[in-house]
Amino acid sequence: MIVVRTVADLRAALRERRGGSIGLVPTMGALHEGHATLLRAARDTDETVVMTIFVNPAQFDEQSDLAAYPRTEDADLALAEAEGVDVVFAPETSEVYPDGFATTVSVGGAIAETLEGAERGRAHFDGVATVVTKLMLAALPDHAYFGAKDAQQVAVIRRFVADLGIPVTLVVCPTSRDADGLARSSRNTRLSPEERARALAIPHALQEVTDAAAAGIADTEALHARALATLEASGIRPEYVAFVDPLTFAPVSVVDGPVLVAIAARVGSTRLIDNTVLGGA
Ligand code: PAF
């Protein structure tokens, strides 16, 4: 495994590997088992696996959040090596955003402006879209791997990849969960044991909605009420429980095709997101 810090070195490292397929796994480090499942999917598919580690300042709405974001490069490199990564691209901020940088990739409409876009501010998905575009242009991968937990991020990336004609296939890996069902996230370590137990209401609410939809309840208002009741029974008042089209993020009132159910909630001071898709996608 080699570690490179510049786009020039990344391109040089990939030059002689272009005969086979290249898989890109973008990360902000602080790797956990969820990232490992993305790396394994890439390892199973691609001849060369490139992982990036870059804590992208442009996608943080609060400076304090950026400063507090865990930097664990030694452990991340050890995990990458154990998962068979070939090349790690871990640039400095100045390599990604050199002096004079003045370009933003910005996806319009409900995909980027609602739910996470509304809660975290317009700049969040602009920051994600801009950095992922830059990482794709730097590595020119055949496949890029993302987790289904960040469903709105995936929809944003799908949109600009199509709109800009970037020749990459997105691979969306199922949400990685602990044995009890909690979606894996680097934020889970911030939960106290009592909060972690209460946080299980989130996957339980998603299961409740899945079961109710399977039993024939198609009205999303009725499904919303069930999810809310499950969350509130554990003392969780969500920021949102949304029923939307998985591609456009337009709200959906009746489940008669694929519907993304997305939940965001603070448990204590830790903000968690999770989702599932109803109606077979
Ligand atoms: O999902 C993440 O970790 C980040 O948003 C990504 C895709 C690496 C872009 O910074």
mmCIF file of C-alpha atoms and ligand atoms in Angstrom:
data_model
loop_
_atom_site.group_PDB
_atom_site.id
_atom_site.type_symbol
_atom_site.label_atom_id
_atom_site.label_comp_id
_atom_site.label_asym_id
_atom_site.label_seq_id
_atom_site.Cartn_x
_atom_site.Cartn_y
_atom_site.Cartn_z
ATOM 1 C CA MET A 1 0.000 0.000 0.000
ATOM 2 C CA ILE A 2 1.335 3.430 -0.824
ATOM 3 C CA VAL A 3 0.274 6.754 0.680
ATOM 4 C CA VAL A 4 0.350 9.846 -1.532
ATOM 5 C CA ARG A 5 -0.363 13.461 -0.622
ATOM 6 C CA THR A 6 -0.615 15.185 -3.993
ATOM 7 C CA VAL A 7 -2.791 14.773 -7.067
ATOM 8 C CA ALA A 8 0.360 14.477 -9.206
ATOM 9 C CA ASP A 9 1.615 11.554 -7.101
ATOM 10 C CA LEU A 10 -1.826 9.925 -7.127
ATOM 11 C CA ARG A 11 -1.963 10.113 -10.921
ATOM 12 C CA ALA A 12 1.599 8.754 -11.185
ATOM 13 C CA ALA A 13 0.711 5.856 -8.874
ATOM 14 C CA LEU A 14 -2.373 5.020 -10.935
ATOM 15 C CA ARG A 15 -0.794 5.476 -14.370
ATOM 16 C CA GLU A 16 0.531 1.941 -14.694
ATOM 17 C CA ARG A 17 -2.602 0.466 -13.087
ATOM 18 C CA ARG A 18 -5.088 1.841 -15.620
ATOM 19 C CA GLY A 19 -5.174 -1.491 -17.510
ATOM 20 C CA GLY A 20 -7.469 -2.834 -14.768
ATOM 21 C CA SER A 21 -10.470 -1.279 -13.072
ATOM 22 C CA ILE A 22 -10.009 1.309 -10.325
ATOM 23 C CA GLY A 23 -12.344 1.611 -7.326
ATOM 24 C CA LEU A 24 -12.474 4.820 -5.274
ATOM 25 C CA VAL A 25 -13.597 4.888 -1.647
ATOM 26 C CA PRO A 26 -13.739 8.519 -0.447
ATOM 27 C CA THR A 27 -13.617 8.949 3.336
ATOM 28 C CA MET A 28 -12.951 11.593 5.942
ATOM 29 C CA GLY A 29 -10.971 9.071 8.003
ATOM 30 C CA ALA A 30 -11.982 7.993 11.528
ATOM 31 C CA LEU A 31 -12.668 4.679 9.832
ATOM 32 C CA HIS A 32 -14.986 2.067 11.324
ATOM 33 C CA GLU A 33 -16.543 -1.202 10.232
ATOM 34 C CA GLY A 34 -18.937 0.677 7.901
ATOM 35 C CA HIS A 35 -15.956 1.971 5.891
ATOM 36 C CA ALA A 36 -14.442 -1.514 5.922
ATOM 37 C CA THR A 37 -17.534 -2.880 4.139
ATOM 38 C CA LEU A 38 -17.044 -0.253 1.380
ATOM 39 C CA LEU A 39 -13.366 -1.210 1.073
ATOM 40 C CA ARG A 40 -14.288 -4.908 0.873
ATOM 41 C CA ALA A 41 -16.856 -4.231 -1.849
ATOM 42 C CA ALA A 42 -14.201 -2.331 -3.821
ATOM 43 C CA ARG A 43 -11.601 -5.070 -3.188
ATOM 44 C CA ASP A 44 -14.067 -7.716 -4.481
ATOM 45 C CA THR A 45 -14.713 -5.755 -7.692
ATOM 46 C CA ASP A 46 -11.701 -3.691 -8.680
ATOM 47 C CA GLU A 47 -8.106 -4.494 -9.522
ATOM 48 C CA THR A 48 -6.903 -1.319 -7.798
ATOM 49 C CA VAL A 49 -8.518 0.150 -4.683
ATOM 50 C CA VAL A 50 -7.901 3.822 -3.907
ATOM 51 C CA MET A 51 -9.060 5.216 -0.567
ATOM 52 C CA THR A 52 -9.011 8.912 0.187
ATOM 53 C CA ILE A 53 -8.728 10.462 3.631
ATOM 54 C CA PHE A 54 -9.630 14.141 3.647
ATOM 55 C CA VAL A 55 -11.553 16.010 6.328
ATOM 56 C CA ASN A 56 -13.261 18.409 3.961
ATOM 57 C CA PRO A 57 -13.649 21.847 5.597
ATOM 58 C CA ALA A 58 -16.134 22.951 2.922
ATOM 59 C CA GLN A 59 -18.849 20.557 4.101
ATOM 60 C CA PHE A 60 -18.833 21.511 7.787
ATOM 61 C CA ASP A 61 -21.432 24.050 8.817
ATOM 62 C CA GLU A 62 -19.775 24.707 12.180
ATOM 63 C CA GLN A 63 -16.075 25.403 12.709
ATOM 64 C CA SER A 64 -16.276 23.711 16.125
ATOM 65 C CA ASP A 65 -17.528 20.510 14.459
ATOM 66 C CA LEU A 66 -14.624 20.628 11.994
ATOM 67 C CA ALA A 67 -12.118 21.178 14.793
ATOM 68 C CA ALA A 68 -13.617 18.342 16.845
ATOM 69 C CA TYR A 69 -13.679 15.883 13.937
ATOM 70 C CA PRO A 70 -11.448 12.918 14.906
ATOM 71 C CA ARG A 71 -8.134 12.644 13.015
ATOM 72 C CA THR A 72 -6.887 9.079 13.358
ATOM 73 C CA GLU A 73 -4.592 8.647 10.363
ATOM 74 C CA ASP A 74 -2.321 5.928 11.799
ATOM 75 C CA ALA A 75 -5.281 3.726 12.706
ATOM 76 C CA ASP A 76 -6.972 4.515 9.373
ATOM 77 C CA LEU A 77 -3.872 3.482 7.423
ATOM 78 C CA ALA A 78 -3.624 0.247 9.423
ATOM 79 C CA LEU A 79 -7.262 -0.575 8.636
ATOM 80 C CA ALA A 80 -6.766 0.305 4.960
ATOM 81 C CA GLU A 81 -3.716 -1.949 4.766
ATOM 82 C CA ALA A 82 -5.598 -4.807 6.450
ATOM 83 C CA GLU A 83 -8.440 -4.430 3.926
ATOM 84 C CA GLY A 84 -6.045 -4.612 0.964
ATOM 85 C CA VAL A 85 -6.164 -0.983 -0.176
ATOM 86 C CA ASP A 86 -3.530 -0.284 -2.843
ATOM 87 C CA VAL A 87 -3.277 3.521 -2.741
ATOM 88 C CA VAL A 88 -4.275 6.013 -0.038
ATOM 89 C CA PHE A 89 -4.657 9.642 -1.104
ATOM 90 C CA ALA A 90 -4.448 11.832 2.007
ATOM 91 C CA PRO A 91 -3.939 15.407 0.827
ATOM 92 C CA GLU A 92 -3.427 18.593 2.825
ATOM 93 C CA THR A 93 -6.250 21.151 2.590
ATOM 94 C CA SER A 94 -4.049 23.387 0.377
ATOM 95 C CA GLU A 95 -3.727 20.565 -2.183
ATOM 96 C CA VAL A 96 -7.505 20.335 -2.558
ATOM 97 C CA TYR A 97 -8.267 24.044 -2.118
ATOM 98 C CA PRO A 98 -5.205 25.961 -3.337
ATOM 99 C CA ASP A 99 -5.010 29.744 -3.031
ATOM 100 C CA GLY A 100 -7.536 31.390 -5.311
ATOM 101 C CA PHE A 101 -9.880 28.399 -5.375
ATOM 102 C CA ALA A 102 -13.243 29.822 -6.490
ATOM 103 C CA THR A 103 -15.347 26.994 -7.932
ATOM 104 C CA THR A 104 -18.327 25.241 -6.349
ATOM 105 C CA VAL A 105 -20.253 22.269 -7.661
ATOM 106 C CA SER A 106 -23.806 22.954 -6.514
ATOM 107 C CA VAL A 107 -26.784 20.654 -7.080
ATOM 108 C CA GLY A 108 -30.101 22.495 -7.130
ATOM 109 C CA GLY A 109 -33.591 21.515 -6.019
ATOM 110 C CA ALA A 110 -35.034 19.318 -3.303
ATOM 111 C CA ILE A 111 -32.166 16.803 -3.450
ATOM 112 C CA ALA A 112 -29.743 19.250 -1.884
ATOM 113 C CA GLU A 113 -32.033 21.785 -0.216
ATOM 114 C CA THR A 114 -34.376 19.685 1.948
ATOM 115 C CA LEU A 115 -33.778 17.499 5.031
ATOM 116 C CA GLU A 116 -29.970 17.407 5.596
ATOM 117 C CA GLY A 117 -29.607 20.373 3.230
ATOM 118 C CA ALA A 118 -32.115 22.369 5.277
ATOM 119 C CA GLU A 119 -30.744 21.271 8.675
ATOM 120 C CA ARG A 120 -27.055 21.688 7.854
ATOM 121 C CA GLY A 121 -27.258 24.581 5.421
ATOM 122 C CA ARG A 122 -26.793 24.969 1.678
ATOM 123 C CA ALA A 123 -22.995 24.834 1.960
ATOM 124 C CA HIS A 124 -22.987 21.244 3.211
ATOM 125 C CA PHE A 125 -23.921 19.471 -0.014
ATOM 126 C CA ASP A 126 -22.066 22.089 -2.085
ATOM 127 C CA GLY A 127 -18.979 21.111 -0.108
ATOM 128 C CA VAL A 128 -19.612 17.393 -0.602
ATOM 129 C CA ALA A 129 -20.305 17.802 -4.342
ATOM 130 C CA THR A 130 -17.220 19.961 -4.880
ATOM 131 C CA VAL A 131 -14.801 17.677 -3.050
ATOM 132 C CA VAL A 132 -16.193 14.440 -4.504
ATOM 133 C CA THR A 133 -15.942 15.942 -7.997
ATOM 134 C CA LYS A 134 -12.307 16.850 -7.295
ATOM 135 C CA LEU A 135 -11.529 13.384 -5.911
ATOM 136 C CA MET A 136 -13.154 11.725 -8.927
ATOM 137 C CA LEU A 137 -11.210 13.949 -11.331
ATOM 138 C CA ALA A 138 -7.985 13.209 -9.448
ATOM 139 C CA ALA A 139 -8.402 9.414 -9.455
ATOM 140 C CA LEU A 140 -10.597 8.925 -12.561
ATOM 141 C CA PRO A 141 -12.038 5.708 -11.075
ATOM 142 C CA ASP A 142 -14.302 3.174 -12.796
ATOM 143 C CA HIS A 143 -16.347 2.729 -9.612
ATOM 144 C CA ALA A 144 -16.922 4.940 -6.560
ATOM 145 C CA TYR A 145 -18.296 3.443 -3.351
ATOM 146 C CA PHE A 146 -20.677 5.116 -0.891
ATOM 147 C CA GLY A 147 -22.830 3.931 2.018
ATOM 148 C CA ALA A 148 -26.637 3.862 1.810
ATOM 149 C CA LYS A 149 -26.856 5.472 5.273
ATOM 150 C CA ASP A 150 -26.018 8.803 3.629
ATOM 151 C CA ALA A 151 -28.922 8.449 1.182
ATOM 152 C CA GLN A 152 -29.218 12.155 0.419
ATOM 153 C CA GLN A 153 -25.474 12.470 -0.156
ATOM 154 C CA VAL A 154 -25.761 9.546 -2.591
ATOM 155 C CA ALA A 155 -28.668 11.259 -4.403
ATOM 156 C CA VAL A 156 -26.657 14.501 -4.669
ATOM 157 C CA ILE A 157 -23.608 12.635 -6.026
ATOM 158 C CA ARG A 158 -25.771 10.628 -8.460
ATOM 159 C CA ARG A 159 -27.252 13.896 -9.764
ATOM 160 C CA PHE A 160 -23.990 15.772 -10.432
ATOM 161 C CA VAL A 161 -22.255 12.667 -11.826
ATOM 162 C CA ALA A 162 -25.100 12.380 -14.363
ATOM 163 C CA ASP A 163 -25.323 16.129 -15.023
ATOM 164 C CA LEU A 164 -21.569 16.610 -15.506
ATOM 165 C CA GLY A 165 -21.165 13.335 -17.423
ATOM 166 C CA ILE A 166 -18.460 12.014 -15.091
ATOM 167 C CA PRO A 167 -17.623 8.500 -16.379
ATOM 168 C CA VAL A 168 -17.885 6.630 -13.070
ATOM 169 C CA THR A 169 -20.325 3.996 -11.828
ATOM 170 C CA LEU A 170 -21.604 4.590 -8.297
ATOM 171 C CA VAL A 171 -21.809 1.562 -6.042
ATOM 172 C CA VAL A 172 -24.086 2.054 -3.040
ATOM 173 C CA CYS A 173 -23.396 -0.437 -0.260
ATOM 174 C CA PRO A 174 -26.094 -1.372 2.293
ATOM 175 C CA THR A 175 -25.976 0.414 5.631
ATOM 176 C CA SER A 176 -23.614 -1.388 7.964
ATOM 177 C CA ARG A 177 -25.268 -2.094 11.330
ATOM 178 C CA ASP A 178 -24.222 -3.328 14.748
ATOM 179 C CA ALA A 179 -25.772 -6.636 15.835
ATOM 180 C CA ASP A 180 -28.620 -4.793 17.581
ATOM 181 C CA GLY A 181 -29.492 -2.828 14.430
ATOM 182 C CA LEU A 182 -27.942 0.586 15.145
ATOM 183 C CA ALA A 183 -26.429 2.038 11.964
ATOM 184 C CA ARG A 184 -22.647 2.296 12.299
ATOM 185 C CA SER A 185 -21.342 5.843 12.494
ATOM 186 C CA SER A 186 -18.197 7.484 13.844
ATOM 187 C CA ARG A 187 -20.599 9.523 16.008
ATOM 188 C CA ASN A 188 -21.858 6.430 17.903
ATOM 189 C CA THR A 189 -18.792 6.529 20.164
ATOM 190 C CA ARG A 190 -20.142 9.835 21.576
ATOM 191 C CA LEU A 191 -23.297 8.117 22.929
ATOM 192 C CA SER A 192 -23.437 7.196 26.614
ATOM 193 C CA PRO A 193 -24.636 3.610 27.292
ATOM 194 C CA GLU A 194 -28.099 5.003 28.165
ATOM 195 C CA GLU A 195 -28.221 7.101 24.969
ATOM 196 C CA ARG A 196 -27.025 4.211 22.848
ATOM 197 C CA ALA A 197 -29.881 2.060 24.187
ATOM 198 C CA ARG A 198 -32.402 4.822 23.400
ATOM 199 C CA ALA A 199 -30.898 5.355 19.929
ATOM 200 C CA LEU A 200 -32.167 1.890 18.987
ATOM 201 C CA ALA A 201 -35.602 3.494 18.685
ATOM 202 C CA ILE A 202 -34.386 4.847 15.312
ATOM 203 C CA PRO A 203 -33.881 1.457 13.586
ATOM 204 C CA HIS A 204 -36.963 0.194 15.467
ATOM 205 C CA ALA A 205 -39.059 3.041 14.008
ATOM 206 C CA LEU A 206 -37.782 2.192 10.517
ATOM 207 C CA GLN A 207 -38.686 -1.477 11.093
ATOM 208 C CA GLU A 208 -42.120 -0.505 12.413
ATOM 209 C CA VAL A 209 -42.777 1.511 9.243
ATOM 210 C CA THR A 210 -41.444 -1.308 7.025
ATOM 211 C CA ASP A 211 -43.733 -3.835 8.728
ATOM 212 C CA ALA A 212 -46.755 -1.513 8.531
ATOM 213 C CA ALA A 213 -46.143 -0.816 4.827
ATOM 214 C CA ALA A 214 -45.772 -4.577 4.191
ATOM 215 C CA ALA A 215 -49.108 -5.078 5.976
ATOM 216 C CA GLY A 216 -50.735 -2.715 3.461
ATOM 217 C CA ILE A 217 -50.612 0.737 5.056
ATOM 218 C CA ALA A 218 -49.669 3.003 2.143
ATOM 219 C CA ASP A 219 -50.607 6.428 3.554
ATOM 220 C CA THR A 220 -47.305 8.051 4.601
ATOM 221 C CA GLU A 221 -49.068 10.242 7.190
ATOM 222 C CA ALA A 222 -50.200 7.105 9.004
ATOM 223 C CA LEU A 223 -46.712 5.597 8.689
ATOM 224 C CA HIS A 224 -45.195 8.835 9.949
ATOM 225 C CA ALA A 225 -47.395 8.706 13.067
ATOM 226 C CA ARG A 226 -46.200 5.173 13.848
ATOM 227 C CA ALA A 227 -42.527 6.096 13.483
ATOM 228 C CA LEU A 228 -43.024 9.160 15.677
ATOM 229 C CA ALA A 229 -44.743 7.121 18.386
ATOM 230 C CA THR A 230 -41.836 4.633 18.477
ATOM 231 C CA LEU A 231 -39.270 7.435 18.704
ATOM 232 C CA GLU A 232 -41.181 9.409 21.322
ATOM 233 C CA ALA A 233 -41.617 6.312 23.492
ATOM 234 C CA SER A 234 -37.812 6.436 23.870
ATOM 235 C CA GLY A 235 -37.797 10.166 24.520
ATOM 236 C CA ILE A 236 -36.539 11.023 21.010
ATOM 237 C CA ARG A 237 -38.021 14.033 19.201
ATOM 238 C CA PRO A 238 -36.720 13.719 15.649
ATOM 239 C CA GLU A 239 -35.586 16.639 13.493
ATOM 240 C CA TYR A 240 -37.442 14.895 10.716
ATOM 241 C CA VAL A 241 -39.098 11.651 9.701
ATOM 242 C CA ALA A 242 -39.471 12.059 5.949
ATOM 243 C CA PHE A 243 -41.053 9.985 3.193
ATOM 244 C CA VAL A 244 -39.478 10.997 -0.115
ATOM 245 C CA ASP A 245 -38.676 9.823 -3.621
ATOM 246 C CA PRO A 246 -35.185 8.221 -3.327
ATOM 247 C CA LEU A 247 -33.869 9.985 -6.452
ATOM 248 C CA THR A 248 -35.469 13.444 -6.333
ATOM 249 C CA PHE A 249 -36.237 13.763 -2.613
ATOM 250 C CA ALA A 250 -39.707 15.087 -3.473
ATOM 251 C CA PRO A 251 -42.178 14.273 -0.650
ATOM 252 C CA VAL A 252 -44.378 11.218 -1.183
ATOM 253 C CA SER A 253 -47.873 10.802 0.285
ATOM 254 C CA VAL A 254 -48.664 7.247 -0.822
ATOM 255 C CA VAL A 255 -46.316 4.253 -0.995
ATOM 256 C CA ASP A 256 -46.896 2.925 -4.495
ATOM 257 C CA GLY A 257 -43.241 2.605 -5.567
ATOM 258 C CA PRO A 258 -39.861 3.001 -3.906
ATOM 259 C CA VAL A 259 -40.056 5.456 -1.000
ATOM 260 C CA LEU A 260 -37.098 6.484 1.127
ATOM 261 C CA VAL A 261 -37.916 6.839 4.821
ATOM 262 C CA ALA A 262 -35.259 9.072 6.368
ATOM 263 C CA ILE A 263 -34.882 9.919 10.054
ATOM 264 C CA ALA A 264 -32.604 12.454 11.721
ATOM 265 C CA ALA A 265 -32.626 12.856 15.486
ATOM 266 C CA ARG A 266 -30.457 14.048 18.316
ATOM 267 C CA VAL A 267 -29.939 11.518 21.074
ATOM 268 C CA GLY A 268 -28.455 13.572 23.865
ATOM 269 C CA SER A 269 -26.197 15.930 21.927
ATOM 270 C CA THR A 270 -25.328 13.402 19.214
ATOM 271 C CA ARG A 271 -27.041 13.821 15.860
ATOM 272 C CA LEU A 272 -27.828 10.522 14.136
ATOM 273 C CA ILE A 273 -29.332 9.719 10.733
ATOM 274 C CA ASP A 274 -30.717 6.474 9.349
ATOM 275 C CA ASN A 275 -33.052 5.381 6.567
ATOM 276 C CA THR A 276 -34.698 2.522 4.757
ATOM 277 C CA VAL A 277 -36.460 2.091 1.425
ATOM 278 C CA LEU A 278 -40.089 0.916 1.246
ATOM 279 C CA GLY A 279 -41.790 -0.502 -1.789
ATOM 280 C CA GLY A 280 -38.796 -2.365 -3.199
ATOM 281 C CA ALA A 281 -35.915 -0.452 -4.738
HETATM 282 O O1 PAF B 1 -19.343 10.574 3.508
HETATM 283 C C1 PAF B 1 -18.250 11.142 3.738
HETATM 284 O O2 PAF B 1 -17.412 10.661 4.525
HETATM 285 C C2 PAF B 1 -17.935 12.462 3.048
HETATM 286 O O3 PAF B 1 -19.083 13.229 2.884
HETATM 287 C C3 PAF B 1 -17.207 12.267 1.710
HETATM 288 C C4 PAF B 1 -18.059 11.527 0.703
HETATM 289 C C5 PAF B 1 -15.897 11.507 1.938
HETATM 290 C C6 PAF B 1 -16.865 13.647 1.122
HETATM 291 O O4 PAF B 1 -16.049 14.394 1.964
#
